[in-house]
JSON list of C-alpha atoms in Angstrom, two decimals:
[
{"chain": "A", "resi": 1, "resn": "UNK", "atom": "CA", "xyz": [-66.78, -16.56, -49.40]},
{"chain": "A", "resi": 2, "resn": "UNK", "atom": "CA", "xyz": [-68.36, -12.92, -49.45]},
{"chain": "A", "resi": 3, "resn": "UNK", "atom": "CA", "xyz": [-70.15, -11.16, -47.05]},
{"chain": "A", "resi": 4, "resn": "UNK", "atom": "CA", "xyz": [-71.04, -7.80, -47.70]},
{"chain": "A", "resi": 5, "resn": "UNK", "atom": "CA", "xyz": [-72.34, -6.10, -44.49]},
{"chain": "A", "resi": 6, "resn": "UNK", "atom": "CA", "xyz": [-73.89, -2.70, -43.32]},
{"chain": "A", "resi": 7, "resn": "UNK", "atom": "CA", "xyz": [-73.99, -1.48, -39.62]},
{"chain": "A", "resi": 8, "resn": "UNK", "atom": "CA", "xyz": [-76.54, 1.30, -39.02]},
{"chain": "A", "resi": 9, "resn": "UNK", "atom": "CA", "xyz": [-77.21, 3.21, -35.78]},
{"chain": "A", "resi": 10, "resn": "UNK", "atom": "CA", "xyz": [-76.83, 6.65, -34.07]},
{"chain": "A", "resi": 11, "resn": "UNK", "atom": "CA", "xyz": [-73.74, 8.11, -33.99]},
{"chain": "A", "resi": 12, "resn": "UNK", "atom": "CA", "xyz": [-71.97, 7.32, -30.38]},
{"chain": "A", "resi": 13, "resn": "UNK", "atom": "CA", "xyz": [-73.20, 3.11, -30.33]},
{"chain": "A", "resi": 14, "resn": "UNK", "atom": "CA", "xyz": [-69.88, 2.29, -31.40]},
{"chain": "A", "resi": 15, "resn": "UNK", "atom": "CA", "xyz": [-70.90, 1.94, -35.57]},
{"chain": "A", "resi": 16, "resn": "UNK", "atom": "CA", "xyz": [-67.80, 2.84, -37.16]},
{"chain": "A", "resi": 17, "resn": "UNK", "atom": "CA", "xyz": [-65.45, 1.11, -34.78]},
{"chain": "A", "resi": 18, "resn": "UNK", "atom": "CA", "xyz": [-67.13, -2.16, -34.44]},
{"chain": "A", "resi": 19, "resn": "UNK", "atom": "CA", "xyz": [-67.10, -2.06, -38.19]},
{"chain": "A", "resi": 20, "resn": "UNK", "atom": "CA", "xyz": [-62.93, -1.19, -38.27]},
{"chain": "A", "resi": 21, "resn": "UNK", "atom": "CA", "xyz": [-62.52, -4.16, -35.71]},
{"chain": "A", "resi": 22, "resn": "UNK", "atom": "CA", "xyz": [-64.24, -6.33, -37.44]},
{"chain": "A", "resi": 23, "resn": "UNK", "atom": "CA", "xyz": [-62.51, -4.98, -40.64]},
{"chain": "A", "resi": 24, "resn": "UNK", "atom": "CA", "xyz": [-58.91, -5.09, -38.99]},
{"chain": "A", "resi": 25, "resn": "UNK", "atom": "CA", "xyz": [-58.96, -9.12, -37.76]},
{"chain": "A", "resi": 26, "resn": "UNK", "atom": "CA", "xyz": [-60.41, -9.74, -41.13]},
{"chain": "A", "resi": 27, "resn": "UNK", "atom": "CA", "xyz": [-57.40, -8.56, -42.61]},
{"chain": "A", "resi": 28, "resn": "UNK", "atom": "CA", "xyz": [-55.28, -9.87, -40.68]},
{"chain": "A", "resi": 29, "resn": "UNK", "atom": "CA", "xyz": [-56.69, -13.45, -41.31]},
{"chain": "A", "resi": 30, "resn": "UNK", "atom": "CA", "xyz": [-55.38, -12.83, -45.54]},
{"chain": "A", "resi": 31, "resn": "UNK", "atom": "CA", "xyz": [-58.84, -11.91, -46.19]},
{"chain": "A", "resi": 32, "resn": "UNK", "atom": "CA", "xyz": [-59.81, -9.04, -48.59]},
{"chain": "A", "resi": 33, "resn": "UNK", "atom": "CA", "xyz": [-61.68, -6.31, -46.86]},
{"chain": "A", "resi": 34, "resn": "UNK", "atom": "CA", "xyz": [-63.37, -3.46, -47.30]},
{"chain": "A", "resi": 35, "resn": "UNK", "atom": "CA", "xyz": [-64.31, -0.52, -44.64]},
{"chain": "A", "resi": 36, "resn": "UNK", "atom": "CA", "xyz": [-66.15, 2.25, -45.57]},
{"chain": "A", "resi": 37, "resn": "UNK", "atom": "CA", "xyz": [-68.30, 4.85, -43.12]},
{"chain": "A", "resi": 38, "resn": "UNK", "atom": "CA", "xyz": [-71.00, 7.22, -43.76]},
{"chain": "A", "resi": 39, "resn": "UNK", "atom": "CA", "xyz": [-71.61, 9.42, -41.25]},
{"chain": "A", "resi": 40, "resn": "UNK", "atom": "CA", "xyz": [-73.02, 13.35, -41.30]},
{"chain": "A", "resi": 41, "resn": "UNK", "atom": "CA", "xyz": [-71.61, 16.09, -39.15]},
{"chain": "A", "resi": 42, "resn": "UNK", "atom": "CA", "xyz": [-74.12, 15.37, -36.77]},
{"chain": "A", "resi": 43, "resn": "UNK", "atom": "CA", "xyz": [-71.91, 12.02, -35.24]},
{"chain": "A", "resi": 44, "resn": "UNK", "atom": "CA", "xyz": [-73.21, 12.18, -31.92]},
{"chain": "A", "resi": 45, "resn": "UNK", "atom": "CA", "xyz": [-76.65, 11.19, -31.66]},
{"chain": "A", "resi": 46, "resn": "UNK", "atom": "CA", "xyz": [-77.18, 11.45, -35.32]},
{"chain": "A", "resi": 47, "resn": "UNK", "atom": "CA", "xyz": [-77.07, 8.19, -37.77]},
{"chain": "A", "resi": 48, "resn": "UNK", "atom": "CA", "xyz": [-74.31, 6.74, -38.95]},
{"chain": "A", "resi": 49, "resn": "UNK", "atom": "CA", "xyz": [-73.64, 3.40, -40.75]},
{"chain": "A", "resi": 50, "resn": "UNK", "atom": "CA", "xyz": [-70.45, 1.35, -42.23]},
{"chain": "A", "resi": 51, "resn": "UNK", "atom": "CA", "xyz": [-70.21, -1.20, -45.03]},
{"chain": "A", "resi": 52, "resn": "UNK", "atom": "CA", "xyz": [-67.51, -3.72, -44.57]},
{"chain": "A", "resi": 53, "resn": "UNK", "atom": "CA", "xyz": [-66.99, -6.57, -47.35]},
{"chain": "A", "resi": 54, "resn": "UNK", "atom": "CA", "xyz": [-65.50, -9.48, -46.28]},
{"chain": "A", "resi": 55, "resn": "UNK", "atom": "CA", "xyz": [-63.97, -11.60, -48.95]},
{"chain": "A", "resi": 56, "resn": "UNK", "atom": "CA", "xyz": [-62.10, -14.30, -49.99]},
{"chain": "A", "resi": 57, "resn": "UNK", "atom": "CA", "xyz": [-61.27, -12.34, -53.59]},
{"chain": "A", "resi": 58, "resn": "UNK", "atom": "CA", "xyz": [-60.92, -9.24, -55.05]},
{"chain": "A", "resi": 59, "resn": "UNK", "atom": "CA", "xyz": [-63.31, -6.72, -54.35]},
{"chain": "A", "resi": 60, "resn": "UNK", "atom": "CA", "xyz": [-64.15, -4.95, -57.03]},
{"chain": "A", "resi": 61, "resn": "UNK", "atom": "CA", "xyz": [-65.90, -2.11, -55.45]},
{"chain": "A", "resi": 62, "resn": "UNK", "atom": "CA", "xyz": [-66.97, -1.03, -52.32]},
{"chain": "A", "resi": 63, "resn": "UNK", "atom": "CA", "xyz": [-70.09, 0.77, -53.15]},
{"chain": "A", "resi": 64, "resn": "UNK", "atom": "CA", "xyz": [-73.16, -1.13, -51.81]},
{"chain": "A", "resi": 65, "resn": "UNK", "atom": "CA", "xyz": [-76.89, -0.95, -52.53]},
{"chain": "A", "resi": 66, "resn": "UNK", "atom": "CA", "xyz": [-78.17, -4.62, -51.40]},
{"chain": "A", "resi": 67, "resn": "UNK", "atom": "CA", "xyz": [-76.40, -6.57, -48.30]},
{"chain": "A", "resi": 68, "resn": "UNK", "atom": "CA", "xyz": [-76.00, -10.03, -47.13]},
{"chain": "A", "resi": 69, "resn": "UNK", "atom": "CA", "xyz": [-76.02, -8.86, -43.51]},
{"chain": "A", "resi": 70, "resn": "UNK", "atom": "CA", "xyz": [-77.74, -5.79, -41.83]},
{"chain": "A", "resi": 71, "resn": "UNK", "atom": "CA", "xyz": [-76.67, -4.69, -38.02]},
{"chain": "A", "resi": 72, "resn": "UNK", "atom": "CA", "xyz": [-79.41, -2.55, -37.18]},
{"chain": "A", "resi": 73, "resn": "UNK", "atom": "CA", "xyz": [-79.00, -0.27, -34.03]},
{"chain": "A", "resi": 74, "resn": "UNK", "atom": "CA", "xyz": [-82.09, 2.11, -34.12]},
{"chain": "A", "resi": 75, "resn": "UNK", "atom": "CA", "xyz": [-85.30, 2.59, -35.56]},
{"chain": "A", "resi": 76, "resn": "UNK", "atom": "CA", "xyz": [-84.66, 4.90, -38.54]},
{"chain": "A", "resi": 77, "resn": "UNK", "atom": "CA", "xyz": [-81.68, 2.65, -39.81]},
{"chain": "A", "resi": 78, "resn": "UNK", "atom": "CA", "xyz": [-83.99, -0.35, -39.86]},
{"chain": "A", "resi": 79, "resn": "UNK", "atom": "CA", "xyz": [-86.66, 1.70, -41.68]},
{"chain": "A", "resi": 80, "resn": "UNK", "atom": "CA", "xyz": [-84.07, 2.54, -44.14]},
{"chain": "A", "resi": 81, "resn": "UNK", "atom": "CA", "xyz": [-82.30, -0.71, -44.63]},
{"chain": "A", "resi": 82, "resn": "UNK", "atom": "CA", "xyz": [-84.73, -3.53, -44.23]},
{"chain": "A", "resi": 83, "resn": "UNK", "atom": "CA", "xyz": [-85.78, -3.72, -47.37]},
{"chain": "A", "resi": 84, "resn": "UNK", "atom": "CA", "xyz": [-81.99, -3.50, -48.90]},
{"chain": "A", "resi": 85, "resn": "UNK", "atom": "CA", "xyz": [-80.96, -6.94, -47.54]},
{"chain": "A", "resi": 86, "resn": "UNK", "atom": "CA", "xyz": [-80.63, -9.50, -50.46]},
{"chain": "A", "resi": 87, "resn": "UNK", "atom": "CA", "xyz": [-83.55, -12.54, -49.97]},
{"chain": "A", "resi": 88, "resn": "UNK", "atom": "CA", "xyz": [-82.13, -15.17, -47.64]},
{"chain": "A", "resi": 89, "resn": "UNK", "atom": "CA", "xyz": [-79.77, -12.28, -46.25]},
{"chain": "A", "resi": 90, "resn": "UNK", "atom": "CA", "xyz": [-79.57, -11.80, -42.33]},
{"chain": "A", "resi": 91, "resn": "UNK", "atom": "CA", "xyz": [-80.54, -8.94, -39.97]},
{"chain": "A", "resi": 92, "resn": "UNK", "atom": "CA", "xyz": [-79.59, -8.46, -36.85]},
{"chain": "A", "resi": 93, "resn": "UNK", "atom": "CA", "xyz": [-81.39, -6.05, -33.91]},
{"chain": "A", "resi": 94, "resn": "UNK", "atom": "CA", "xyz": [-80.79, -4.94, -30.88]},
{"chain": "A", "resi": 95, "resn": "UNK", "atom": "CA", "xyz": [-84.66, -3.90, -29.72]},
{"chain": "A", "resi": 96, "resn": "UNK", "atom": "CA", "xyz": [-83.78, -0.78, -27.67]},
{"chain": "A", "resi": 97, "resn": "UNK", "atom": "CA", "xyz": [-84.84, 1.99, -29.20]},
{"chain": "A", "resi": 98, "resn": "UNK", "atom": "CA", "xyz": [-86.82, -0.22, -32.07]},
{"chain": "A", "resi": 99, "resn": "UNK", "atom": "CA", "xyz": [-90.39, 0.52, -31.82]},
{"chain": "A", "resi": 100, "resn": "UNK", "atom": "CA", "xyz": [-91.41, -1.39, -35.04]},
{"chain": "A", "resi": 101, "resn": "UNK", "atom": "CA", "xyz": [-89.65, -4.78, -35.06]},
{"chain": "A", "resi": 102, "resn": "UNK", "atom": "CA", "xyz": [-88.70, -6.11, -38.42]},
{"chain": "A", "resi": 103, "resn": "UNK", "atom": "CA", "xyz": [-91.20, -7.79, -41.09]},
{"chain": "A", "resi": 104, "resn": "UNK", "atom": "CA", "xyz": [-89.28, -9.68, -43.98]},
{"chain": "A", "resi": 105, "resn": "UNK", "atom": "CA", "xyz": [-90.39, -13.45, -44.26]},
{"chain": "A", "resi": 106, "resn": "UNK", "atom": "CA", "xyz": [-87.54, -13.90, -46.45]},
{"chain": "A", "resi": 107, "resn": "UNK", "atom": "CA", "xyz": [-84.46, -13.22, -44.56]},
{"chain": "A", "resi": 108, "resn": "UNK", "atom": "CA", "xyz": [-82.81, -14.52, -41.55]},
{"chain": "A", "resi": 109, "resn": "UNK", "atom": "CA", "xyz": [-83.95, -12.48, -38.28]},
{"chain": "A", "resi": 110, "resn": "UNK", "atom": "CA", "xyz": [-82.20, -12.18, -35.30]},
{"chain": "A", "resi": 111, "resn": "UNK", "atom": "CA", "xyz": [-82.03, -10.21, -31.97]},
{"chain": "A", "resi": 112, "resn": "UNK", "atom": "CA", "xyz": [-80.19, -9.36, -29.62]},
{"chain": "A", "resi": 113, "resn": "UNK", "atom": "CA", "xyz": [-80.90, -6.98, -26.66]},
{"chain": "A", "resi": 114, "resn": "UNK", "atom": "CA", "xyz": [-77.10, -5.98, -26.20]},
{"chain": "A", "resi": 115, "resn": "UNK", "atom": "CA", "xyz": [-78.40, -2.57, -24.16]},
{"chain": "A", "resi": 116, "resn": "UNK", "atom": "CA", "xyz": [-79.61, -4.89, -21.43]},
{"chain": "A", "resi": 117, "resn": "UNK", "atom": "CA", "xyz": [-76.16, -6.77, -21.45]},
{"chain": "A", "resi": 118, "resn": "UNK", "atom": "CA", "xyz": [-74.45, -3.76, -21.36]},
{"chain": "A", "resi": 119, "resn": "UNK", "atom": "CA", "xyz": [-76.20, -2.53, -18.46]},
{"chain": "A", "resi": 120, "resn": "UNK", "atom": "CA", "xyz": [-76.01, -5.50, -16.66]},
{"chain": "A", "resi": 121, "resn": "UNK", "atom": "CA", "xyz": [-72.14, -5.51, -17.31]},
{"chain": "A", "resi": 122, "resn": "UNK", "atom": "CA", "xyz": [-72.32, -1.83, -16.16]},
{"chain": "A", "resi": 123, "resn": "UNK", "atom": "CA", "xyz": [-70.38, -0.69, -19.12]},
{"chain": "A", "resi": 124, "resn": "UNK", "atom": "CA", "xyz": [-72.71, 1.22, -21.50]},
{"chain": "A", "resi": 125, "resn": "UNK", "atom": "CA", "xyz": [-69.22, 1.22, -23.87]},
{"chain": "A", "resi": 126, "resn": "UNK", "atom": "CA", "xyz": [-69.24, -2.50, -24.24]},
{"chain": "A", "resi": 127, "resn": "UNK", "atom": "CA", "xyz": [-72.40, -2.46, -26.60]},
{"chain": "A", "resi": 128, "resn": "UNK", "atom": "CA", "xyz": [-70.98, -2.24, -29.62]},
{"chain": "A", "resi": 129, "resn": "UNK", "atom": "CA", "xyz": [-68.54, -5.62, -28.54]},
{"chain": "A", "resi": 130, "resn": "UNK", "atom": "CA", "xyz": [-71.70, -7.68, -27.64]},
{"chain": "A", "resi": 131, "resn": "UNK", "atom": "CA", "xyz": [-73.25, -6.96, -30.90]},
{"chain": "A", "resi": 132, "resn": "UNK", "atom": "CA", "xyz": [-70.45, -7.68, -32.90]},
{"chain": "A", "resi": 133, "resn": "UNK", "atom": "CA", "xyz": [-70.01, -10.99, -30.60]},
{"chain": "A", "resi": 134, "resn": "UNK", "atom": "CA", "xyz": [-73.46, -11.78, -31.89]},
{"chain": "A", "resi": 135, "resn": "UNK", "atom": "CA", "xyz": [-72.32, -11.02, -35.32]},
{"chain": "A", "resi": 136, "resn": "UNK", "atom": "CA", "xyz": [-69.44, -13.96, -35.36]},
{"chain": "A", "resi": 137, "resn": "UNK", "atom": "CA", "xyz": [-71.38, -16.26, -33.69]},
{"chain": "A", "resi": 138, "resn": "UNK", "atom": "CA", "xyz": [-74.04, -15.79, -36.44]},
{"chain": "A", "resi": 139, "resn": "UNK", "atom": "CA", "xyz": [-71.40, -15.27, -39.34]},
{"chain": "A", "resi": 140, "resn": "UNK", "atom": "CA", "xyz": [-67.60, -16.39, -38.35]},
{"chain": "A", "resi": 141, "resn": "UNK", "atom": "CA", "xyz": [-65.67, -14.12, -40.51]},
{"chain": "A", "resi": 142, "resn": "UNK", "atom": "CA", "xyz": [-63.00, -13.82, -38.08]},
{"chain": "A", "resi": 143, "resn": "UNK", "atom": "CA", "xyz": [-61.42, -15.80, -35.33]},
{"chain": "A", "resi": 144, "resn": "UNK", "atom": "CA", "xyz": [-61.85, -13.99, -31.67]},
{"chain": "A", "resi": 145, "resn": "UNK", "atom": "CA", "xyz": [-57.87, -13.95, -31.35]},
{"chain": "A", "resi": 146, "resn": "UNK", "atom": "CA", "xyz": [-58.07, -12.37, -34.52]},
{"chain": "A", "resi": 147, "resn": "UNK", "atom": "CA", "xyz": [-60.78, -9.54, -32.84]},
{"chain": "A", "resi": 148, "resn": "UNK", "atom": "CA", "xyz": [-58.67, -9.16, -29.79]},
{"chain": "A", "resi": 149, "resn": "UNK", "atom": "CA", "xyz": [-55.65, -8.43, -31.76]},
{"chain": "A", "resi": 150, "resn": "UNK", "atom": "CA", "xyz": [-57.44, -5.72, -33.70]},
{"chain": "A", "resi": 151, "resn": "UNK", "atom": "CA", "xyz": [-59.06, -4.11, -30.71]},
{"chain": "A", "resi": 152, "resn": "UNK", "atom": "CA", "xyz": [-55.57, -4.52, -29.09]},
{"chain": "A", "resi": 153, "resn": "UNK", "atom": "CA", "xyz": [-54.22, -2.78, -32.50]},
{"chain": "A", "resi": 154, "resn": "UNK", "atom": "CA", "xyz": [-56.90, -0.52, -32.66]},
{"chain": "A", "resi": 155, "resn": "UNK", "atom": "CA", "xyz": [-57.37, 0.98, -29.06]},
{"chain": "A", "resi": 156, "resn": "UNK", "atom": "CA", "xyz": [-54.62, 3.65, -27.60]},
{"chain": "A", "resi": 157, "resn": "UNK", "atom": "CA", "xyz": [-52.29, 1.98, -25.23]},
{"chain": "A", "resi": 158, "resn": "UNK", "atom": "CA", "xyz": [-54.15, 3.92, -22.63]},
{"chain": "A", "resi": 159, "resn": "UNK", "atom": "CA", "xyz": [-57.22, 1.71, -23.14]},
{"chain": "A", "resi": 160, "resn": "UNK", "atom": "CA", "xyz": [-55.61, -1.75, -23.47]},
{"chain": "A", "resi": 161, "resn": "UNK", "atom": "CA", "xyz": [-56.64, -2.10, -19.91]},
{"chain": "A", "resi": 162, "resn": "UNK", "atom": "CA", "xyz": [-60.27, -2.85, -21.25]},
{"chain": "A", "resi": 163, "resn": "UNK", "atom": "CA", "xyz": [-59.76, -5.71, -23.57]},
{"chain": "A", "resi": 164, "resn": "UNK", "atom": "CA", "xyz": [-60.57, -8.09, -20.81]},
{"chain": "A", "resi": 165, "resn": "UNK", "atom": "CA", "xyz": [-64.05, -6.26, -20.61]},
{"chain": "A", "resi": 166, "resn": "UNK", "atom": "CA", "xyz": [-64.15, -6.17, -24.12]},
{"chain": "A", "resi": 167, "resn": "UNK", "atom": "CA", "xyz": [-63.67, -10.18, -24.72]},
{"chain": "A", "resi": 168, "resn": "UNK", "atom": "CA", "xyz": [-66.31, -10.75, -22.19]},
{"chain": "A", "resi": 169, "resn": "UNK", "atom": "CA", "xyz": [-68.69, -8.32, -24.19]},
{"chain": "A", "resi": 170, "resn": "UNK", "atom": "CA", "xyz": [-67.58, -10.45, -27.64]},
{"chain": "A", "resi": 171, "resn": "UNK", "atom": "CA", "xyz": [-68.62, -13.95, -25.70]},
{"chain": "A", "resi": 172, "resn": "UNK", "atom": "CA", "xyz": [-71.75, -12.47, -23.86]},
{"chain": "A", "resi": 173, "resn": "UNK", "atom": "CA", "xyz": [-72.95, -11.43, -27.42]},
{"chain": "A", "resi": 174, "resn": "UNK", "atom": "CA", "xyz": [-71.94, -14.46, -28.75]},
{"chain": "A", "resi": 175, "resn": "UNK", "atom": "CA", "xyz": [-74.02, -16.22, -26.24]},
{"chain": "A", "resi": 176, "resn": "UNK", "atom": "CA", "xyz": [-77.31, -13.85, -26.13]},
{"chain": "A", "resi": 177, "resn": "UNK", "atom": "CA", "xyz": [-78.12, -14.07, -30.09]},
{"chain": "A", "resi": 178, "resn": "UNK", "atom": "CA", "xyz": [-81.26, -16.10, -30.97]},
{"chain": "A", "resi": 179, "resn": "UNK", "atom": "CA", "xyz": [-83.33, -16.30, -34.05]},
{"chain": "A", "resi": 180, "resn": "UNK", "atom": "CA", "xyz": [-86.43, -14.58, -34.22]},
{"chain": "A", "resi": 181, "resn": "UNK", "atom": "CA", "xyz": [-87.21, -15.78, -37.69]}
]
């Protein structure tokens, strides 16, 4: 098992640290892992984007050019990265602030409109948590005990106080996901 993922969107949705918690309860499950942002000075409403390799072996490097899996948060990510995602690959979109859905025949296509959870949860911050619940229920590369235990790892003590809201995020993404293609 491999799974070589990029998550793209602006600075502020929550890229990098979905990616680390994702990345942590990986880990912590004996798998290899690999975490590694790319971000400009511009964090905050700029892009960013993450690769994280999930693996079973060695990783040999952590430099990317093609994925298995795409998490694409905005429109100039997915103009960027659609066409980087190996044939029979997966992308996943949340379509807020996507004006020209995806087109690939060849890859698995899903959605997920995680800013409409979010609202509805009134939490703007749990966004990130719905999309990655989307992510394992697509691609299980970590148990959700495993994800709670990183964000639980991950957040100051100060913020443990949210896990709750965060595990309900995780299981409302994990239940909003379909397939568009």
């Amino acid at each position: 098992m491999k799974e070589e993922i990029i998550i793209a969107g602006f600075g502020g949705q929550g890229v990098l640290s979905m990616g680390k918690i994702l990345a942590y309860a990986a880990l912590m499950e004996g798998k290899e892992v690999s975490w590694m942002p790319s971000y400009g000075p511009e964090q905050r409403g700029g892009t960013a984007n993450v690769t994280i390799i999930v693996s079973e072996d060695r990783i040999s490097s952590p430099i990317l050019s093609t994925y298995d899996t795409a998490i694409i948060l905005n429109q100039p990510s997915l103009d960027r990265f659609e066409q980087q995602i190996k044939p029979g690959g997966t992308l996943i979109y949340d379509s807020y602030g996507i004006t020209t859905p995806p087109t690939r025949t060849d890859i698995s296509i899903y959605r997920i409109e995680a800013m409409e959870a979010a609202a509805e949860m009134q939490n703007a911050k749990a966004f990130n948590m719905i999309v990655l619940g989307g992510l394992l229920k697509i691609h299980p590369l970590a148990e959700l005990d495993n994800v709670l235990l990183a964000l639980r790892k991950t957040l100051p003590e100060r913020h443990h106080k949210l896990i709750p809201v965060n595990e309900a995020a995780l299981r409302k993404g994990m239940e909003i996901i379909y397939q568009v293609k």
